[in-house]
Amino acid sequence: MIHLENVNKTYFGAQPLHVLKGINLDIEAGEFVSIMGASGSGKSTLLNILGILDNYDSGLYTLNGVRIWNLSESKAAEYRNHMIGFIFQSFNLISFKNAVENVELPLFYQGVSRKKRHTLAMEYLERLGLKDWADHYPNELSGGQKQRVAIARALITKPQMILADEPTGALDSKTSVEVMQLLKDLNAQEHITQVIVTHDPGVAEQTNRIIRIKDGIIE
Ligand SMILES: Nc1ncnc2c1ncn2[C@@H]1O[C@H](COP(=O)(O)OP(=O)(O)OP(=O)(O)O)[C@@H](O)[C@H]1O
């Protein structure tokens, strides 16, 4: 599903920083993998490239056989909206929208009718055990509840893969285990490919493969 060949990425700041130095990586459909590496090793950079949120300088990236290179912003957004669900450490919920409105948002961008997106969002909230919290705002939810709302939002477009950047980074250890179990179940039951960036060896151990990045390459 994901194929990377000799992918390079440099940030051109005051001093150029060659972050990814020839990444070769294959992730098959249905895999449940984690990416580990020291702080600054390029994990988020790699995840952003996989999620078509950022460009790379050279090499090859194909997603489901489609070459991802120099896409227009609208084409990139279309691929993201239809293929990829994102989960972030800081949840990235919209604070002035309640839980069900947050979950509905990706469908709004897909032009789905108000009624249909509300019905679907309620279904996903229910699946994640949050039906009774639908009209609560993010600041009224615990960290674990916020992350479950974010997971519902990631799932609602039925993505083929989920990219998660430190999904448990802001959660206590008990809630982390619950969220990881949820992601694991999703992988087992629905075969959604998942790529999880984490610092936490306990989180990585729960995935089926650990990819280690060091000095800009995969070990
Ligand atoms: N937009 C940017 N412009 C310039 N440099 C950047 C940019 N984004 C990241 N970097 C630098 O690139 C390097 C890799 O960053 P990245 O966020 O990919 O690492 P990481 O492995 O995810 O780190 P962490 O575990 O701390 O989140 C770091 O040195 C970072 O400072």
PDB file of C-alpha atoms and ligand atoms in Angstrom:
ATOM      1  CA  MET A   1       0.000   0.000   0.000  1.00  0.00           C
ATOM      2  CA  ILE A   2       2.830   2.358   0.981  1.00  0.00           C
ATOM      3  CA  HIS A   3       6.031   2.161  -1.021  1.00  0.00           C
ATOM      4  CA  LEU A   4       8.956   4.517  -0.428  1.00  0.00           C
ATOM      5  CA  GLU A   5      12.178   4.337  -2.362  1.00  0.00           C
ATOM      6  CA  ASN A   6      15.200   6.446  -1.510  1.00  0.00           C
ATOM      7  CA  VAL A   7      13.078   9.326  -0.200  1.00  0.00           C
ATOM      8  CA  ASN A   8      15.006  12.430   0.796  1.00  0.00           C
ATOM      9  CA  LYS A   9      13.869  15.553   2.577  1.00  0.00           C
ATOM     10  CA  THR A  10      15.851  18.628   3.532  1.00  0.00           C
ATOM     11  CA  TYR A  11      14.496  21.648   5.405  1.00  0.00           C
ATOM     12  CA  PHE A  12      16.046  24.771   3.981  1.00  0.00           C
ATOM     13  CA  GLY A  13      16.258  27.103   6.958  1.00  0.00           C
ATOM     14  CA  ALA A  14      19.145  29.335   7.988  1.00  0.00           C
ATOM     15  CA  GLN A  15      21.137  26.097   7.751  1.00  0.00           C
ATOM     16  CA  PRO A  16      19.868  23.298   5.518  1.00  0.00           C
ATOM     17  CA  LEU A  17      18.887  20.227   7.532  1.00  0.00           C
ATOM     18  CA  HIS A  18      18.934  16.918   5.657  1.00  0.00           C
ATOM     19  CA  VAL A  19      16.329  15.043   7.736  1.00  0.00           C
ATOM     20  CA  LEU A  20      15.429  12.019   5.613  1.00  0.00           C
ATOM     21  CA  LYS A  21      18.447  10.532   3.863  1.00  0.00           C
ATOM     22  CA  GLY A  22      17.118   7.826   1.606  1.00  0.00           C
ATOM     23  CA  ILE A  23      14.135   6.169   3.218  1.00  0.00           C
ATOM     24  CA  ASN A  24      13.142   2.768   1.845  1.00  0.00           C
ATOM     25  CA  LEU A  25       9.932   1.409   3.297  1.00  0.00           C
ATOM     26  CA  ASP A  26       7.035  -0.833   2.364  1.00  0.00           C
ATOM     27  CA  ILE A  27       3.858  -1.114   4.412  1.00  0.00           C
ATOM     28  CA  GLU A  28       1.257  -3.591   3.239  1.00  0.00           C
ATOM     29  CA  ALA A  29      -2.492  -3.051   3.391  1.00  0.00           C
ATOM     30  CA  GLY A  30      -3.831  -4.076   6.794  1.00  0.00           C
ATOM     31  CA  GLU A  31      -0.521  -3.712   8.657  1.00  0.00           C
ATOM     32  CA  PHE A  32      -0.369  -2.242  12.161  1.00  0.00           C
ATOM     33  CA  VAL A  33       3.046  -0.649  12.546  1.00  0.00           C
ATOM     34  CA  SER A  34       4.835   1.881  14.700  1.00  0.00           C
ATOM     35  CA  ILE A  35       7.671   4.259  13.897  1.00  0.00           C
ATOM     36  CA  MET A  36      10.196   4.909  16.647  1.00  0.00           C
ATOM     37  CA  GLY A  37      13.333   7.008  16.815  1.00  0.00           C
ATOM     38  CA  ALA A  38      15.037   9.687  18.871  1.00  0.00           C
ATOM     39  CA  SER A  39      13.610  13.168  19.085  1.00  0.00           C
ATOM     40  CA  GLY A  40      14.439  15.029  15.889  1.00  0.00           C
ATOM     41  CA  SER A  41      15.120  11.849  13.903  1.00  0.00           C
ATOM     42  CA  GLY A  42      12.452  12.724  11.350  1.00  0.00           C
ATOM     43  CA  LYS A  43       9.455  10.632  12.439  1.00  0.00           C
ATOM     44  CA  SER A  44       6.908  13.416  12.039  1.00  0.00           C
ATOM     45  CA  THR A  45       8.540  14.524   8.789  1.00  0.00           C
ATOM     46  CA  LEU A  46       8.095  10.994   7.447  1.00  0.00           C
ATOM     47  CA  LEU A  47       4.506  10.778   8.675  1.00  0.00           C
ATOM     48  CA  ASN A  48       3.698  14.136   7.051  1.00  0.00           C
ATOM     49  CA  ILE A  49       5.052  12.876   3.740  1.00  0.00           C
ATOM     50  CA  LEU A  50       3.039   9.647   4.057  1.00  0.00           C
ATOM     51  CA  GLY A  51      -0.057  11.753   4.794  1.00  0.00           C
ATOM     52  CA  ILE A  52       0.532  14.012   1.769  1.00  0.00           C
ATOM     53  CA  LEU A  53       0.805  16.956   4.137  1.00  0.00           C
ATOM     54  CA  ASP A  54       4.341  17.740   2.996  1.00  0.00           C
ATOM     55  CA  ASN A  55       6.503  17.207  -0.090  1.00  0.00           C
ATOM     56  CA  TYR A  56       9.780  15.346  -0.386  1.00  0.00           C
ATOM     57  CA  ASP A  57      12.767  16.377  -2.477  1.00  0.00           C
ATOM     58  CA  SER A  58      13.694  13.188  -4.298  1.00  0.00           C
ATOM     59  CA  GLY A  59      12.892   9.503  -4.436  1.00  0.00           C
ATOM     60  CA  LEU A  60       9.597   7.750  -4.982  1.00  0.00           C
ATOM     61  CA  TYR A  61       6.430   7.491  -2.906  1.00  0.00           C
ATOM     62  CA  THR A  62       3.491   5.498  -4.183  1.00  0.00           C
ATOM     63  CA  LEU A  63       0.259   5.086  -2.234  1.00  0.00           C
ATOM     64  CA  ASN A  64      -1.994   2.327  -3.546  1.00  0.00           C
ATOM     65  CA  GLY A  65       0.038   2.371  -6.720  1.00  0.00           C
ATOM     66  CA  VAL A  66      -0.475   6.110  -7.267  1.00  0.00           C
ATOM     67  CA  ARG A  67       2.700   8.162  -7.430  1.00  0.00           C
ATOM     68  CA  ILE A  68       2.546  10.973  -4.896  1.00  0.00           C
ATOM     69  CA  TRP A  69       4.621  13.743  -6.392  1.00  0.00           C
ATOM     70  CA  ASN A  70       4.009  17.431  -7.055  1.00  0.00           C
ATOM     71  CA  LEU A  71       0.280  17.138  -6.499  1.00  0.00           C
ATOM     72  CA  SER A  72      -1.837  20.262  -6.580  1.00  0.00           C
ATOM     73  CA  GLU A  73      -3.233  21.199  -3.174  1.00  0.00           C
ATOM     74  CA  SER A  74      -6.734  20.227  -4.307  1.00  0.00           C
ATOM     75  CA  LYS A  75      -5.610  16.801  -5.539  1.00  0.00           C
ATOM     76  CA  ALA A  76      -3.626  16.220  -2.322  1.00  0.00           C
ATOM     77  CA  ALA A  77      -6.681  17.197  -0.270  1.00  0.00           C
ATOM     78  CA  GLU A  78      -8.862  14.849  -2.299  1.00  0.00           C
ATOM     79  CA  TYR A  79      -6.500  11.906  -1.691  1.00  0.00           C
ATOM     80  CA  ARG A  80      -6.224  12.780   1.998  1.00  0.00           C
ATOM     81  CA  ASN A  81      -9.979  13.088   2.422  1.00  0.00           C
ATOM     82  CA  HIS A  82     -10.717   9.779   0.795  1.00  0.00           C
ATOM     83  CA  MET A  83      -7.811   7.613   1.820  1.00  0.00           C
ATOM     84  CA  ILE A  84      -6.324   8.820   5.084  1.00  0.00           C
ATOM     85  CA  GLY A  85      -7.514   9.456   8.627  1.00  0.00           C
ATOM     86  CA  PHE A  86      -5.274  11.467  10.959  1.00  0.00           C
ATOM     87  CA  ILE A  87      -4.909  11.262  14.727  1.00  0.00           C
ATOM     88  CA  PHE A  88      -2.711  13.724  16.608  1.00  0.00           C
ATOM     89  CA  GLN A  89      -1.211  13.925  20.075  1.00  0.00           C
ATOM     90  CA  SER A  90      -3.105  17.133  20.849  1.00  0.00           C
ATOM     91  CA  PHE A  91      -6.383  15.760  19.403  1.00  0.00           C
ATOM     92  CA  ASN A  92      -6.862  18.838  17.143  1.00  0.00           C
ATOM     93  CA  LEU A  93     -10.557  19.094  17.924  1.00  0.00           C
ATOM     94  CA  ILE A  94     -12.308  22.355  17.139  1.00  0.00           C
ATOM     95  CA  SER A  95     -13.009  23.922  20.526  1.00  0.00           C
ATOM     96  CA  PHE A  96     -16.208  25.749  19.539  1.00  0.00           C
ATOM     97  CA  LYS A  97     -17.807  22.666  18.031  1.00  0.00           C
ATOM     98  CA  ASN A  98     -19.256  19.876  20.134  1.00  0.00           C
ATOM     99  CA  ALA A  99     -18.240  16.227  19.845  1.00  0.00           C
ATOM    100  CA  VAL A 100     -20.706  15.227  17.132  1.00  0.00           C
ATOM    101  CA  GLU A 101     -19.957  18.372  15.076  1.00  0.00           C
ATOM    102  CA  ASN A 102     -16.251  17.588  15.271  1.00  0.00           C
ATOM    103  CA  VAL A 103     -16.856  14.049  14.022  1.00  0.00           C
ATOM    104  CA  GLU A 104     -19.060  15.375  11.188  1.00  0.00           C
ATOM    105  CA  LEU A 105     -16.434  17.773   9.883  1.00  0.00           C
ATOM    106  CA  PRO A 106     -14.681  15.552   7.284  1.00  0.00           C
ATOM    107  CA  LEU A 107     -18.071  14.725   5.771  1.00  0.00           C
ATOM    108  CA  PHE A 108     -18.871  18.436   5.543  1.00  0.00           C
ATOM    109  CA  TYR A 109     -15.753  18.801   3.372  1.00  0.00           C
ATOM    110  CA  GLN A 110     -16.960  15.899   1.252  1.00  0.00           C
ATOM    111  CA  GLY A 111     -20.259  17.698   0.674  1.00  0.00           C
ATOM    112  CA  VAL A 112     -22.384  15.125   2.517  1.00  0.00           C
ATOM    113  CA  SER A 113     -25.816  16.443   3.546  1.00  0.00           C
ATOM    114  CA  ARG A 114     -26.302  17.766   7.066  1.00  0.00           C
ATOM    115  CA  LYS A 115     -28.724  15.057   8.059  1.00  0.00           C
ATOM    116  CA  LYS A 116     -26.635  12.195   6.723  1.00  0.00           C
ATOM    117  CA  ARG A 117     -23.423  13.418   8.326  1.00  0.00           C
ATOM    118  CA  HIS A 118     -25.159  13.845  11.663  1.00  0.00           C
ATOM    119  CA  THR A 119     -26.588  10.312  11.543  1.00  0.00           C
ATOM    120  CA  LEU A 120     -23.220   8.828  10.611  1.00  0.00           C
ATOM    121  CA  ALA A 121     -21.333  10.850  13.222  1.00  0.00           C
ATOM    122  CA  MET A 122     -23.744   9.628  15.912  1.00  0.00           C
ATOM    123  CA  GLU A 123     -23.138   6.044  14.761  1.00  0.00           C
ATOM    124  CA  TYR A 124     -19.378   6.453  15.098  1.00  0.00           C
ATOM    125  CA  LEU A 125     -19.661   8.154  18.485  1.00  0.00           C
ATOM    126  CA  GLU A 126     -21.813   5.286  19.652  1.00  0.00           C
ATOM    127  CA  ARG A 127     -19.251   2.757  18.441  1.00  0.00           C
ATOM    128  CA  LEU A 128     -16.621   4.535  20.468  1.00  0.00           C
ATOM    129  CA  GLY A 129     -18.816   4.609  23.552  1.00  0.00           C
ATOM    130  CA  LEU A 130     -19.452   8.347  23.426  1.00  0.00           C
ATOM    131  CA  LYS A 131     -23.091   8.597  22.394  1.00  0.00           C
ATOM    132  CA  ASP A 132     -24.039  10.373  25.592  1.00  0.00           C
ATOM    133  CA  TRP A 133     -21.259  12.906  25.099  1.00  0.00           C
ATOM    134  CA  ALA A 134     -22.311  14.030  21.612  1.00  0.00           C
ATOM    135  CA  ASP A 135     -23.300  17.544  22.618  1.00  0.00           C
ATOM    136  CA  HIS A 136     -20.355  18.139  24.910  1.00  0.00           C
ATOM    137  CA  TYR A 137     -17.578  20.505  23.891  1.00  0.00           C
ATOM    138  CA  PRO A 138     -13.917  19.389  23.917  1.00  0.00           C
ATOM    139  CA  ASN A 139     -13.178  21.272  27.156  1.00  0.00           C
ATOM    140  CA  GLU A 140     -15.855  19.161  28.871  1.00  0.00           C
ATOM    141  CA  LEU A 141     -14.202  15.875  27.858  1.00  0.00           C
ATOM    142  CA  SER A 142     -11.309  13.927  29.383  1.00  0.00           C
ATOM    143  CA  GLY A 143      -8.142  13.324  27.343  1.00  0.00           C
ATOM    144  CA  GLY A 144      -9.205   9.773  26.504  1.00  0.00           C
ATOM    145  CA  GLN A 145     -12.666  10.939  25.453  1.00  0.00           C
ATOM    146  CA  LYS A 146     -11.167  13.665  23.267  1.00  0.00           C
ATOM    147  CA  GLN A 147      -8.913  11.139  21.569  1.00  0.00           C
ATOM    148  CA  ARG A 148     -11.892   8.832  20.980  1.00  0.00           C
ATOM    149  CA  VAL A 149     -13.770  11.740  19.363  1.00  0.00           C
ATOM    150  CA  ALA A 150     -10.693  12.321  17.189  1.00  0.00           C
ATOM    151  CA  ILE A 151     -10.620   8.612  16.289  1.00  0.00           C
ATOM    152  CA  ALA A 152     -14.318   8.731  15.353  1.00  0.00           C
ATOM    153  CA  ARG A 153     -13.550  11.763  13.173  1.00  0.00           C
ATOM    154  CA  ALA A 154     -10.659   9.892  11.546  1.00  0.00           C
ATOM    155  CA  LEU A 155     -12.851   6.855  10.861  1.00  0.00           C
ATOM    156  CA  ILE A 156     -15.950   8.538   9.505  1.00  0.00           C
ATOM    157  CA  THR A 157     -14.663   8.791   5.936  1.00  0.00           C
ATOM    158  CA  LYS A 158     -13.802   5.061   6.001  1.00  0.00           C
ATOM    159  CA  PRO A 159     -10.108   5.667   5.306  1.00  0.00           C
ATOM    160  CA  GLN A 160      -7.861   2.889   4.064  1.00  0.00           C
ATOM    161  CA  MET A 161      -5.199   3.988   6.482  1.00  0.00           C
ATOM    162  CA  ILE A 162      -4.805   5.872   9.713  1.00  0.00           C
ATOM    163  CA  LEU A 163      -1.703   7.906  10.462  1.00  0.00           C
ATOM    164  CA  ALA A 164      -1.245   8.711  14.120  1.00  0.00           C
ATOM    165  CA  ASP A 165       1.408  11.061  15.511  1.00  0.00           C
ATOM    166  CA  GLU A 166       1.964  10.251  19.199  1.00  0.00           C
ATOM    167  CA  PRO A 167      -1.723   9.362  19.713  1.00  0.00           C
ATOM    168  CA  THR A 168      -1.164   8.534  23.375  1.00  0.00           C
ATOM    169  CA  GLY A 169       1.379  11.271  24.070  1.00  0.00           C
ATOM    170  CA  ALA A 170      -1.042  13.400  26.063  1.00  0.00           C
ATOM    171  CA  LEU A 171      -2.774  10.554  27.893  1.00  0.00           C
ATOM    172  CA  ASP A 172      -2.124   8.864  31.224  1.00  0.00           C
ATOM    173  CA  SER A 173      -0.902   5.278  31.082  1.00  0.00           C
ATOM    174  CA  LYS A 174      -4.280   3.629  31.709  1.00  0.00           C
ATOM    175  CA  THR A 175      -5.994   5.722  29.028  1.00  0.00           C
ATOM    176  CA  SER A 176      -3.079   5.090  26.658  1.00  0.00           C
ATOM    177  CA  VAL A 177      -3.628   1.353  26.967  1.00  0.00           C
ATOM    178  CA  GLU A 178      -7.348   1.804  26.244  1.00  0.00           C
ATOM    179  CA  VAL A 179      -6.733   3.947  23.175  1.00  0.00           C
ATOM    180  CA  MET A 180      -4.113   1.507  21.857  1.00  0.00           C
ATOM    181  CA  GLN A 181      -6.533  -1.378  22.390  1.00  0.00           C
ATOM    182  CA  LEU A 182      -9.120   0.531  20.387  1.00  0.00           C
ATOM    183  CA  LEU A 183      -6.684   1.078  17.508  1.00  0.00           C
ATOM    184  CA  LYS A 184      -5.641  -2.567  17.680  1.00  0.00           C
ATOM    185  CA  ASP A 185      -9.272  -3.718  17.522  1.00  0.00           C
ATOM    186  CA  LEU A 186      -9.895  -1.480  14.521  1.00  0.00           C
ATOM    187  CA  ASN A 187      -6.956  -3.049  12.784  1.00  0.00           C
ATOM    188  CA  ALA A 188      -8.061  -6.586  13.633  1.00  0.00           C
ATOM    189  CA  GLN A 189     -11.739  -6.106  12.827  1.00  0.00           C
ATOM    190  CA  GLU A 190     -11.658  -3.732   9.882  1.00  0.00           C
ATOM    191  CA  HIS A 191      -8.135  -4.280   8.557  1.00  0.00           C
ATOM    192  CA  ILE A 192      -7.450  -0.562   8.493  1.00  0.00           C
ATOM    193  CA  THR A 193      -3.743  -0.010   7.902  1.00  0.00           C
ATOM    194  CA  GLN A 194      -2.258   1.979  10.761  1.00  0.00           C
ATOM    195  CA  VAL A 195       1.035   3.773  11.142  1.00  0.00           C
ATOM    196  CA  ILE A 196       1.713   5.081  14.627  1.00  0.00           C
ATOM    197  CA  VAL A 197       4.599   7.384  15.524  1.00  0.00           C
ATOM    198  CA  THR A 198       5.538   6.996  19.167  1.00  0.00           C
ATOM    199  CA  HIS A 199       8.275   7.584  21.720  1.00  0.00           C
ATOM    200  CA  ASP A 200       6.762   5.006  24.015  1.00  0.00           C
ATOM    201  CA  PRO A 201       8.194   1.478  23.744  1.00  0.00           C
ATOM    202  CA  GLY A 202       5.042   0.151  25.457  1.00  0.00           C
ATOM    203  CA  VAL A 203       2.914   1.593  22.653  1.00  0.00           C
ATOM    204  CA  ALA A 204       5.262   0.321  19.943  1.00  0.00           C
ATOM    205  CA  GLU A 205       5.217  -3.178  21.432  1.00  0.00           C
ATOM    206  CA  GLN A 206       1.485  -3.370  20.871  1.00  0.00           C
ATOM    207  CA  THR A 207       1.918  -2.978  17.130  1.00  0.00           C
ATOM    208  CA  ASN A 208       2.879  -5.829  14.837  1.00  0.00           C
ATOM    209  CA  ARG A 209       6.052  -4.240  13.466  1.00  0.00           C
ATOM    210  CA  ILE A 210       8.388  -1.571  14.780  1.00  0.00           C
ATOM    211  CA  ILE A 211      10.141   0.600  12.215  1.00  0.00           C
ATOM    212  CA  ARG A 212      13.178   2.380  13.666  1.00  0.00           C
ATOM    213  CA  ILE A 213      14.521   5.555  12.151  1.00  0.00           C
ATOM    214  CA  LYS A 214      18.003   6.778  12.979  1.00  0.00           C
ATOM    215  CA  ASP A 215      20.160   9.440  11.374  1.00  0.00           C
ATOM    216  CA  GLY A 216      17.658   9.867   8.567  1.00  0.00           C
ATOM    217  CA  ILE A 217      17.455   6.255   7.489  1.00  0.00           C
ATOM    218  CA  ILE A 218      15.509   3.178   8.539  1.00  0.00           C
ATOM    219  CA  GLU A 219      17.630   0.821  10.600  1.00  0.00           C
TER     220      GLU A 219
HETATM  221  N1  LIG B   1       9.237  22.935   8.991  1.00  0.00           N
HETATM  222  C1  LIG B   1      10.477  22.748   9.420  1.00  0.00           C
HETATM  223  N2  LIG B   1      11.459  23.609   9.083  1.00  0.00           N
HETATM  224  C2  LIG B   1      12.725  23.414   9.499  1.00  0.00           C
HETATM  225  N3  LIG B   1      13.123  22.377  10.252  1.00  0.00           N
HETATM  226  C3  LIG B   1      12.193  21.487  10.627  1.00  0.00           C
HETATM  227  C4  LIG B   1      10.828  21.624  10.236  1.00  0.00           C
HETATM  228  N4  LIG B   1      10.136  20.593  10.751  1.00  0.00           N
HETATM  229  C5  LIG B   1      11.018  19.853  11.441  1.00  0.00           C
HETATM  230  N5  LIG B   1      12.249  20.370  11.373  1.00  0.00           N
HETATM  231  C6  LIG B   1      13.477  19.800  11.965  1.00  0.00           C
HETATM  232  O1  LIG B   1      13.693  18.544  11.366  1.00  0.00           O
HETATM  233  C7  LIG B   1      14.138  17.582  12.316  1.00  0.00           C
HETATM  234  C8  LIG B   1      13.188  16.405  12.333  1.00  0.00           C
HETATM  235  O2  LIG B   1      11.935  16.833  12.857  1.00  0.00           O
HETATM  236  P1  LIG B   1      10.725  15.838  13.118  1.00  0.00           P
HETATM  237  O3  LIG B   1       9.644  16.631  13.738  1.00  0.00           O
HETATM  238  O4  LIG B   1      10.426  15.098  11.869  1.00  0.00           O
HETATM  239  O5  LIG B   1      11.374  14.837  14.163  1.00  0.00           O
HETATM  240  P2  LIG B   1      10.690  13.798  15.136  1.00  0.00           P
HETATM  241  O6  LIG B   1      11.498  12.559  15.045  1.00  0.00           O
HETATM  242  O7  LIG B   1       9.243  13.691  14.832  1.00  0.00           O
HETATM  243  O8  LIG B   1      10.929  14.513  16.525  1.00  0.00           O
HETATM  244  P3  LIG B   1      10.058  14.446  17.880  1.00  0.00           P
HETATM  245  O9  LIG B   1      10.141  13.029  18.341  1.00  0.00           O
HETATM  246  O10 LIG B   1      10.794  15.380  18.780  1.00  0.00           O
HETATM  247  O11 LIG B   1       8.685  14.892  17.538  1.00  0.00           O
HETATM  248  C9  LIG B   1      14.228  18.336  13.646  1.00  0.00           C
HETATM  249  O12 LIG B   1      15.566  18.719  13.845  1.00  0.00           O
HETATM  250  C10 LIG B   1      13.339  19.534  13.448  1.00  0.00           C
HETATM  251  O13 LIG B   1      13.786  20.625  14.209  1.00  0.00           O
END
